[in-house]
Structures are given as structure tokens and as C-alpha cells.
PDB file of C-alpha atoms in Angstrom:
ATOM      1  CA  MET G   1      98.633 112.590 124.176  1.00 48.00           C
ATOM      2  CA  ARG G   2     101.502 110.214 124.491  1.00 55.00           C
ATOM      3  CA  ILE G   3     102.146 107.070 122.491  1.00 57.00           C
ATOM      4  CA  ILE G   4     103.074 103.573 123.514  1.00 48.00           C
ATOM      5  CA  ILE G   5     106.901 102.555 123.022  1.00 51.00           C
ATOM      6  CA  LEU G   6     107.253  99.860 120.167  1.00 52.00           C
ATOM      7  CA  THR G   7     107.190  96.655 121.865  1.00 44.00           C
ATOM      8  CA  VAL G   8     109.801  95.102 119.336  1.00 44.00           C
ATOM      9  CA  LEU G   9     112.109  97.642 121.032  1.00 51.00           C
ATOM     10  CA  ILE G  10     111.752  97.361 124.487  1.00 47.00           C
ATOM     11  CA  GLY G  11     110.919  93.417 124.917  1.00 48.00           C
ATOM     12  CA  GLU G  12     114.350  92.011 124.127  1.00 47.00           C
ATOM     13  CA  PHE G  13     116.775  92.673 126.994  1.00 45.00           C
ATOM     14  CA  THR G  14     115.213  92.308 130.454  1.00 41.00           C
ATOM     15  CA  ALA G  15     118.171  91.590 132.834  1.00 39.00           C
ATOM     16  CA  CYS G  16     118.926  94.273 135.666  1.00 38.00           C
ATOM     17  CA  THR G  17     121.859  96.406 135.153  1.00 41.00           C
ATOM     18  CA  THR G  18     123.957  99.196 136.912  1.00 42.00           C
ATOM     19  CA  LEU G  19     122.986 102.876 136.153  1.00 44.00           C
ATOM     20  CA  ASP G  20     126.654 103.741 135.618  1.00 46.00           C
ATOM     21  CA  THR G  21     126.567 106.276 132.615  1.00 47.00           C
ATOM     22  CA  ASN G  22     130.239 106.743 131.756  1.00 49.00           C
ATOM     23  CA  LYS G  23     131.609 105.969 128.574  1.00 57.00           C
ATOM     24  CA  VAL G  24     133.655 102.950 129.119  1.00 66.00           C
ATOM     25  CA  GLU G  25     133.161 100.358 126.492  1.00 80.00           C
ATOM     26  CA  ARG G  26     130.315  98.092 127.774  1.00 85.00           C
ATOM     27  CA  PRO G  27     128.346  95.034 126.471  1.00 86.00           C
ATOM     28  CA  VAL G  28     125.595  96.285 124.148  1.00 82.00           C
ATOM     29  CA  GLY G  29     122.916  94.555 126.247  1.00 82.00           C
ATOM     30  CA  GLN G  30     123.848  96.279 129.339  1.00 90.00           C
ATOM     31  CA  LEU G  31     123.903  99.616 127.721  1.00 91.00           C
ATOM     32  CA  TYR G  32     120.608  98.942 126.127  1.00 92.00           C
ATOM     33  CA  ASN G  33     118.811  97.853 129.276  1.00 92.00           C
ATOM     34  CA  GLU G  34     120.259 100.625 131.341  1.00 95.00           C
ATOM     35  CA  ALA G  35     118.816 103.146 128.563  1.00 94.00           C
ATOM     36  CA  MET G  36     115.297 101.313 129.227  1.00 95.00           C
ATOM     37  CA  ASN G  37     115.572 101.644 132.879  1.00 95.00           C
ATOM     38  CA  PHE G  38     116.158 105.503 132.617  1.00 95.00           C
ATOM     39  CA  LEU G  39     113.311 105.616 130.127  1.00 94.00           C
ATOM     40  CA  GLU G  40     110.617 103.609 132.063  1.00 95.00           C
ATOM     41  CA  GLY G  41     111.830 105.829 135.338  1.00 96.00           C
ATOM     42  CA  GLY G  42     111.172 108.842 133.395  1.00 95.00           C
ATOM     43  CA  ALA G  43     114.718 109.927 133.114  1.00 96.00           C
ATOM     44  CA  PHE G  44     114.329 110.824 129.383  1.00 97.00           C
ATOM     45  CA  GLN G  45     117.504 113.024 128.841  1.00 96.00           C
ATOM     46  CA  ALA G  46     119.498 110.464 130.419  1.00 96.00           C
ATOM     47  CA  ALA G  47     118.038 107.637 128.368  1.00 96.00           C
ATOM     48  CA  ALA G  48     118.764 109.429 125.360  1.00 96.00           C
ATOM     49  CA  LYS G  49     122.287 109.960 126.284  1.00 96.00           C
ATOM     50  CA  VAL G  50     122.651 106.268 126.914  1.00 95.00           C
ATOM     51  CA  PHE G  51     120.875 105.042 123.975  1.00 95.00           C
ATOM     52  CA  ALA G  52     123.292 107.421 121.878  1.00 94.00           C
ATOM     53  CA  GLU G  53     126.229 105.423 123.503  1.00 93.00           C
ATOM     54  CA  VAL G  54     124.591 102.104 122.402  1.00 92.00           C
ATOM     55  CA  GLU G  55     125.148 103.406 118.856  1.00 91.00           C
ATOM     56  CA  ARG G  56     128.707 104.861 119.455  1.00 92.00           C
ATOM     57  CA  GLN G  57     129.945 101.953 121.263  1.00 92.00           C
ATOM     58  CA  HIS G  58     128.487  99.299 118.956  1.00 92.00           C
ATOM     59  CA  PRO G  59     127.776 100.978 115.422  1.00 89.00           C
ATOM     60  CA  TYR G  60     127.493  97.722 113.720  1.00 89.00           C
ATOM     61  CA  SER G  61     125.015  95.917 116.145  1.00 89.00           C
ATOM     62  CA  VAL G  62     121.472  95.531 115.268  1.00 88.00           C
ATOM     63  CA  TRP G  63     120.714  97.381 118.570  1.00 93.00           C
ATOM     64  CA  ALA G  64     122.574 100.677 117.137  1.00 93.00           C
ATOM     65  CA  THR G  65     119.535 101.017 114.750  1.00 94.00           C
ATOM     66  CA  LYS G  66     116.865 100.370 117.567  1.00 95.00           C
ATOM     67  CA  ALA G  67     118.717 102.795 119.798  1.00 95.00           C
ATOM     68  CA  GLN G  68     118.517 105.664 117.317  1.00 96.00           C
ATOM     69  CA  LEU G  69     114.967 105.460 117.143  1.00 97.00           C
ATOM     70  CA  MET G  70     114.563 104.942 121.040  1.00 96.00           C
ATOM     71  CA  ALA G  71     116.887 108.135 121.574  1.00 97.00           C
ATOM     72  CA  ALA G  72     114.444 110.020 119.307  1.00 98.00           C
ATOM     73  CA  TYR G  73     111.545 108.816 121.347  1.00 98.00           C
ATOM     74  CA  ALA G  74     113.264 109.518 124.579  1.00 98.00           C
ATOM     75  CA  TYR G  75     113.516 113.200 123.474  1.00 98.00           C
ATOM     76  CA  TYR G  76     109.952 113.225 122.392  1.00 98.00           C
ATOM     77  CA  GLU G  77     108.847 111.897 125.855  1.00 97.00           C
ATOM     78  CA  GLY G  78     111.054 114.532 127.630  1.00 96.00           C
ATOM     79  CA  ASN G  79     109.340 117.526 125.261  1.00 96.00           C
ATOM     80  CA  ARG G  80     112.718 118.192 123.701  1.00 96.00           C
ATOM     81  CA  TYR G  81     110.967 118.114 120.269  1.00 97.00           C
ATOM     82  CA  ASP G  82     113.637 119.923 118.367  1.00 96.00           C
ATOM     83  CA  GLU G  83     116.170 117.217 119.224  1.00 97.00           C
ATOM     84  CA  ALA G  84     113.539 114.530 118.384  1.00 98.00           C
ATOM     85  CA  VAL G  85     112.773 115.752 115.082  1.00 98.00           C
ATOM     86  CA  ILE G  86     116.601 116.040 114.346  1.00 97.00           C
ATOM     87  CA  ALA G  87     117.056 112.313 115.638  1.00 97.00           C
ATOM     88  CA  LEU G  88     114.080 111.078 113.570  1.00 98.00           C
ATOM     89  CA  HIS G  89     115.099 112.689 110.406  1.00 97.00           C
ATOM     90  CA  ARG G  90     118.500 110.951 110.862  1.00 96.00           C
ATOM     91  CA  PHE G  91     116.939 107.679 111.413  1.00 97.00           C
ATOM     92  CA  ILE G  92     114.471 108.048 108.347  1.00 97.00           C
ATOM     93  CA  GLN G  93     117.383 109.112 106.196  1.00 97.00           C
ATOM     94  CA  LEU G  94     119.828 106.470 107.289  1.00 95.00           C
ATOM     95  CA  HIS G  95     116.850 103.762 107.044  1.00 95.00           C
ATOM     96  CA  PRO G  96     114.275 104.804 104.815  1.00 94.00           C
ATOM     97  CA  SER G  97     112.754 101.211 104.228  1.00 94.00           C
ATOM     98  CA  HIS G  98     113.156  99.803 108.069  1.00 95.00           C
ATOM     99  CA  ARG G  99     110.182  98.131 109.319  1.00 95.00           C
ATOM    100  CA  ASP G 100     109.649 101.080 111.623  1.00 96.00           C
ATOM    101  CA  ALA G 101     109.820 103.803 109.444  1.00 97.00           C
ATOM    102  CA  ALA G 102     106.109 104.618 109.755  1.00 97.00           C
ATOM    103  CA  TYR G 103     106.509 105.011 113.384  1.00 98.00           C
ATOM    104  CA  ALA G 104     109.398 107.162 112.818  1.00 98.00           C
ATOM    105  CA  TYR G 105     107.521 109.456 110.565  1.00 98.00           C
ATOM    106  CA  TYR G 106     104.377 109.342 113.125  1.00 98.00           C
ATOM    107  CA  VAL G 107     106.516 110.404 116.059  1.00 98.00           C
ATOM    108  CA  LYS G 108     108.023 113.251 114.107  1.00 98.00           C
ATOM    109  CA  ALA G 109     104.275 114.531 113.212  1.00 98.00           C
ATOM    110  CA  LEU G 110     103.605 114.219 116.918  1.00 98.00           C
ATOM    111  CA  CYS G 111     106.608 116.501 117.741  1.00 97.00           C
ATOM    112  CA  TYR G 112     104.994 119.103 115.778  1.00 96.00           C
ATOM    113  CA  TYR G 113     101.426 118.518 116.762  1.00 96.00           C
ATOM    114  CA  GLU G 114     102.129 118.648 120.550  1.00 94.00           C
ATOM    115  CA  GLN G 115     103.409 122.190 120.073  1.00 92.00           C
ATOM    116  CA  ILE G 116     100.158 123.390 118.581  1.00 90.00           C
ATOM    117  CA  ILE G 117      98.840 126.270 120.378  1.00 81.00           C
ATOM    118  CA  ASP G 118      95.554 128.304 120.847  1.00 73.00           C
ATOM    119  CA  VAL G 119      94.309 129.986 117.617  1.00 72.00           C
ATOM    120  CA  ASP G 120      94.965 133.540 118.924  1.00 69.00           C
ATOM    121  CA  ARG G 121      98.750 132.887 118.213  1.00 74.00           C
ATOM    122  CA  ASP G 122     101.144 132.147 115.377  1.00 76.00           C
ATOM    123  CA  GLN G 123     100.468 128.628 113.672  1.00 85.00           C
ATOM    124  CA  LYS G 124     103.640 127.736 112.275  1.00 90.00           C
ATOM    125  CA  MET G 125     103.798 124.553 114.292  1.00 92.00           C
ATOM    126  CA  THR G 126     100.269 123.906 113.162  1.00 93.00           C
ATOM    127  CA  VAL G 127     101.269 124.191 109.319  1.00 94.00           C
ATOM    128  CA  SER G 128     104.080 121.902 110.196  1.00 96.00           C
ATOM    129  CA  ALA G 129     102.001 119.391 111.950  1.00 96.00           C
ATOM    130  CA  VAL G 130      99.771 119.170 108.946  1.00 96.00           C
ATOM    131  CA  ASN G 131     102.334 118.661 106.627  1.00 97.00           C
ATOM    132  CA  ALA G 132     104.011 116.000 108.687  1.00 98.00           C
ATOM    133  CA  LEU G 133     100.647 114.041 109.428  1.00 98.00           C
ATOM    134  CA  GLN G 134      99.700 114.296 105.820  1.00 98.00           C
ATOM    135  CA  ASP G 135     103.209 112.813 105.046  1.00 98.00           C
ATOM    136  CA  VAL G 136     102.431 109.933 107.295  1.00 98.00           C
ATOM    137  CA  ILE G 137      98.950 109.363 105.573  1.00 98.00           C
ATOM    138  CA  SER G 138     100.556 109.490 101.858  1.00 98.00           C
ATOM    139  CA  ARG G 139     103.584 107.393 102.612  1.00 98.00           C
ATOM    140  CA  PHE G 140     101.639 104.585 105.030  1.00 98.00           C
ATOM    141  CA  PRO G 141      97.997 104.885 104.026  1.00 97.00           C
ATOM    142  CA  LEU G 142      97.099 101.275 105.294  1.00 96.00           C
ATOM    143  CA  SER G 143      98.984 101.655 108.743  1.00 96.00           C
ATOM    144  CA  LEU G 144      97.314 102.102 111.942  1.00 96.00           C
ATOM    145  CA  TYR G 145      99.851 105.146 112.106  1.00 97.00           C
ATOM    146  CA  ALA G 146      97.817 106.765 109.134  1.00 97.00           C
ATOM    147  CA  ARG G 147      94.462 106.259 111.011  1.00 95.00           C
ATOM    148  CA  ALA G 148      95.622 108.070 114.077  1.00 96.00           C
ATOM    149  CA  SER G 149      97.031 110.749 111.817  1.00 97.00           C
ATOM    150  CA  ARG G 150      93.791 111.318 110.128  1.00 96.00           C
ATOM    151  CA  LEU G 151      92.162 112.011 113.564  1.00 92.00           C
ATOM    152  CA  LYS G 152      94.954 114.453 114.405  1.00 96.00           C
ATOM    153  CA  LEU G 153      94.862 116.111 111.217  1.00 96.00           C
ATOM    154  CA  ASP G 154      91.304 116.993 111.467  1.00 93.00           C
ATOM    155  CA  LEU G 155      91.951 118.870 114.790  1.00 92.00           C
ATOM    156  CA  ALA G 156      95.033 120.660 113.146  1.00 94.00           C
ATOM    157  CA  ILE G 157      93.237 121.752 110.160  1.00 95.00           C
ATOM    158  CA  ASP G 158      90.329 122.964 112.321  1.00 95.00           C
ATOM    159  CA  ASN G 159      92.822 125.170 114.290  1.00 93.00           C
ATOM    160  CA  LEU G 160      94.083 126.500 111.177  1.00 95.00           C
ATOM    161  CA  ALA G 161      90.575 127.545 110.114  1.00 96.00           C
ATOM    162  CA  GLY G 162      90.204 129.072 113.640  1.00 95.00           C
ATOM    163  CA  LYS G 163      93.059 131.226 113.050  1.00 94.00           C
ATOM    164  CA  GLU G 164      91.497 132.455 109.927  1.00 96.00           C
ATOM    165  CA  MET G 165      88.173 133.184 111.626  1.00 97.00           C
ATOM    166  CA  THR G 166      89.881 135.060 114.489  1.00 96.00           C
ATOM    167  CA  ILE G 167      91.622 137.431 112.265  1.00 96.00           C
ATOM    168  CA  GLY G 168      88.424 137.793 110.171  1.00 98.00           C
ATOM    169  CA  ARG G 169      86.502 138.905 113.169  1.00 98.00           C
ATOM    170  CA  PHE G 170      89.257 141.383 114.122  1.00 97.00           C
ATOM    171  CA  TYR G 171      89.121 142.875 110.772  1.00 98.00           C
ATOM    172  CA  ILE G 172      85.104 143.184 111.280  1.00 98.00           C
ATOM    173  CA  GLN G 173      85.580 144.940 114.548  1.00 97.00           C
ATOM    174  CA  LYS G 174      87.998 147.260 112.800  1.00 97.00           C
ATOM    175  CA  GLN G 175      85.691 147.621 109.852  1.00 97.00           C
ATOM    176  CA  HIS G 176      88.019 146.426 107.367  1.00 98.00           C
ATOM    177  CA  TYR G 177      85.400 144.372 105.439  1.00 97.00           C
ATOM    178  CA  ALA G 178      87.393 143.691 102.290  1.00 98.00           C
ATOM    179  CA  ALA G 179      90.016 142.109 104.445  1.00 98.00           C
ATOM    180  CA  ALA G 180      87.717 140.202 106.452  1.00 98.00           C
ATOM    181  CA  ILE G 181      85.970 138.920 103.079  1.00 98.00           C
ATOM    182  CA  ASN G 182      89.283 137.626 102.157  1.00 98.00           C
ATOM    183  CA  ARG G 183      89.863 135.674 105.181  1.00 98.00           C
ATOM    184  CA  PHE G 184      86.345 134.154 105.392  1.00 98.00           C
ATOM    185  CA  ASN G 185      86.714 132.991 101.772  1.00 98.00           C
ATOM    186  CA  THR G 186      89.822 131.333 102.541  1.00 98.00           C
ATOM    187  CA  VAL G 187      88.212 129.359 105.302  1.00 98.00           C
ATOM    188  CA  ILE G 188      85.348 128.370 102.780  1.00 98.00           C
ATOM    189  CA  ALA G 189      87.813 127.406 100.076  1.00 97.00           C
ATOM    190  CA  ASN G 190      90.432 125.860 102.157  1.00 96.00           C
ATOM    191  CA  TYR G 191      88.939 124.148 105.310  1.00 96.00           C
ATOM    192  CA  GLN G 192      85.380 122.916 104.091  1.00 94.00           C
ATOM    193  CA  THR G 193      85.254 119.987 106.341  1.00 92.00           C
ATOM    194  CA  THR G 194      85.722 122.117 109.425  1.00 95.00           C
ATOM    195  CA  ALA G 195      83.008 123.382 111.920  1.00 95.00           C
ATOM    196  CA  HIS G 196      83.642 126.955 111.007  1.00 97.00           C
ATOM    197  CA  ILE G 197      81.988 127.149 107.634  1.00 98.00           C
ATOM    198  CA  PRO G 198      78.456 128.232 108.804  1.00 98.00           C
ATOM    199  CA  GLU G 199      80.027 131.205 110.914  1.00 98.00           C
ATOM    200  CA  ALA G 200      82.282 132.145 107.688  1.00 98.00           C
ATOM    201  CA  LEU G 201      79.096 132.132 105.573  1.00 98.00           C
ATOM    202  CA  HIS G 202      77.490 134.296 107.990  1.00 98.00           C
ATOM    203  CA  ARG G 203      80.317 136.876 108.506  1.00 98.00           C
ATOM    204  CA  LEU G 204      80.692 137.134 104.870  1.00 98.00           C
ATOM    205  CA  VAL G 205      76.919 138.254 104.886  1.00 98.00           C
ATOM    206  CA  GLU G 206      77.659 140.661 107.792  1.00 97.00           C
ATOM    207  CA  SER G 207      80.617 142.000 105.631  1.00 98.00           C
ATOM    208  CA  TYR G 208      78.791 142.327 102.309  1.00 98.00           C
ATOM    209  CA  THR G 209      75.760 144.080 103.990  1.00 97.00           C
ATOM    210  CA  ALA G 210      78.117 146.485 105.841  1.00 96.00           C
ATOM    211  CA  LEU G 211      79.783 147.359 102.452  1.00 97.00           C
ATOM    212  CA  GLY G 212      76.169 147.957 100.971  1.00 95.00           C
ATOM    213  CA  LEU G 213      76.533 144.694  98.641  1.00 96.00           C
ATOM    214  CA  LEU G 214      73.359 143.326  99.396  1.00 96.00           C
ATOM    215  CA  HIS G 215      73.150 141.080  96.050  1.00 96.00           C
ATOM    216  CA  GLU G 216      76.239 139.435  97.362  1.00 97.00           C
ATOM    217  CA  ALA G 217      74.989 139.008 100.998  1.00 97.00           C
ATOM    218  CA  ARG G 218      71.604 137.390  99.577  1.00 96.00           C
ATOM    219  CA  GLN G 219      73.616 134.758  97.460  1.00 97.00           C
ATOM    220  CA  VAL G 220      75.902 133.767 100.396  1.00 98.00           C
ATOM    221  CA  ALA G 221      72.701 133.598 102.719  1.00 97.00           C
ATOM    222  CA  ALA G 222      70.935 131.257 100.283  1.00 97.00           C
ATOM    223  CA  VAL G 223      74.133 129.171 100.468  1.00 97.00           C
ATOM    224  CA  LEU G 224      74.091 129.174 104.296  1.00 97.00           C
ATOM    225  CA  GLY G 225      70.463 128.265 104.298  1.00 96.00           C
ATOM    226  CA  ALA G 226      70.631 125.613 101.762  1.00 97.00           C
ATOM    227  CA  ASN G 227      73.438 123.901 103.809  1.00 96.00           C
ATOM    228  CA  PHE G 228      72.792 124.788 107.252  1.00 96.00           C
ATOM    229  CA  PRO G 229      69.093 125.689 107.466  1.00 93.00           C
ATOM    230  CA  GLY G 230      68.800 124.882 111.050  1.00 91.00           C
ATOM    231  CA  SER G 231      71.914 126.899 112.302  1.00 94.00           C
ATOM    232  CA  LEU G 232      71.819 129.927 114.499  1.00 96.00           C
ATOM    233  CA  TRP G 233      74.403 131.608 111.959  1.00 97.00           C
ATOM    234  CA  TYR G 234      71.727 131.213 109.128  1.00 95.00           C
ATOM    235  CA  HIS G 235      68.886 132.786 111.632  1.00 96.00           C
ATOM    236  CA  ASP G 236      71.257 135.771 112.170  1.00 95.00           C
ATOM    237  CA  SER G 237      71.968 136.027 108.522  1.00 96.00           C
ATOM    238  CA  TYR G 238      68.380 135.784 107.441  1.00 94.00           C
ATOM    239  CA  SER G 239      67.527 138.364 110.081  1.00 94.00           C
ATOM    240  CA  LEU G 240      70.456 140.560 108.602  1.00 94.00           C
ATOM    241  CA  ILE G 241      69.166 140.494 105.249  1.00 92.00           C
ATOM    242  CA  LEU G 242      65.637 141.119 106.334  1.00 92.00           C
ATOM    243  CA  LYS G 243      66.875 144.423 108.034  1.00 89.00           C
ATOM    244  CA  PHE G 244      68.612 145.686 105.068  1.00 84.00           C
ATOM    245  CA  SER G 245      65.787 144.841 102.419  1.00 75.00           C
TER     246      SER G 245
END
């Protein structure tokens, strides 16, 4: 999901300009407005290039700082996430107390979030997204960006839990029950707010019964019944316990 460009960064220059992209020194307003025209037209790479020219030609202008952030945003919109992260990191390092610092941290988190893939594949980007979203929340807890980050954080964490569940199910299929138990315990310990908990508890019951550890299986089934009495997973666990009793 895309985000709206900061109004403060786009509402200042409104005059029409040429789309000439050579590096002959030009007025800051002309350059900035040209970059905005590119951005609004979907030419994100060209926009980032011209925003960089704003900073190069007018490094001491107030528009140089704005252009740094807008170049990063252009990279983000163009799905050039690595370049966006580099640009955002630079902006944050140069302007840690800037009024748009929260926005910069948030877009940086989105660069990772947009690259989250399905649970069957490597979750490196999901981990990076979780860390970056948590960074936004901890640094700017009362901001709108923190609120948006919390919503995305829940989805990212659910993805990490889903990855553990996928691996755990694989181990059950291969009858590597001890390894499966470790995965499901990880879900229960680290991802308690996700929707995967009922199944994780049932899979523990399944693994323990397969190993002949009926006492442990009954204990986990009791926890499942106490917390999710109406779930299908409890029904399955209860049936499994009866089968081995």
C-alpha cells in the first residue's frame, strides 16, 4: 500500500517548468518543480535524479533538505527499495531532529515491509520490517506513523509465526517430532498475539502423542481447551487424547 506524499514538501512550488534534465545550474524553484512534475507523472527514477540536482546545485537552500527526503520517496515509489533505504538513512543521519524525521523512519520501514514475501520463503525482509516498524513506534509513540506502524507490525509478526508453523508442519511430516516441538514452542513463546497459537498447541499435542509422551500431550491439550474451548484445534486434540488414552 502506498502513502501520500507530505503536503509540506509538494505544495510550495506550483509554476510550470521545462523537463530539461541537464546539469546546467538552474534556479532551485525550477529544479524542484521539475522533479515534482516527474514524480506526479510516475517517472520516479527521473524525479529522484532531479531532486538530487536540487541538493547538488543548491546545497545550502532549505529545499536541499526537502529534496533529500523527496528523492528517497521517489525511489520508494519506483520500487527501488535499496536506494530508498540508503537515501533515508542519510537523511536521518544528517537531520535527526528534523520535523519530518518520523516520516523518514516510517518510509524506511515501508521499504522493508513492501518486500515481505510468503511464509514458505526466507523471512529476512520480514525481520527487517519488524525491527524498523518497532523503531518508529519506540521513537515516535504518539505520531500517526506509530499508529500505522502498529497495524503493519501485527501482520509482519504473523508472517514470522507462519514461517515457524510451516517448518514445524514439515518436521511432523518427516516424523522429526523433537524438532517440530521446538518450532511450535517458539510460536507459543514469541508470537502469543497471533492467530497461530491454537494450531501450535494442537501440533504440540500431536507431536507429544507421536513420541508417546501422553502426560505432556494432556497438559498442552488442557491449555488449549482452557484458552480456545470452541476451536476445531481443541476438538482435534481432544479426539487425539481419547485415541491414546
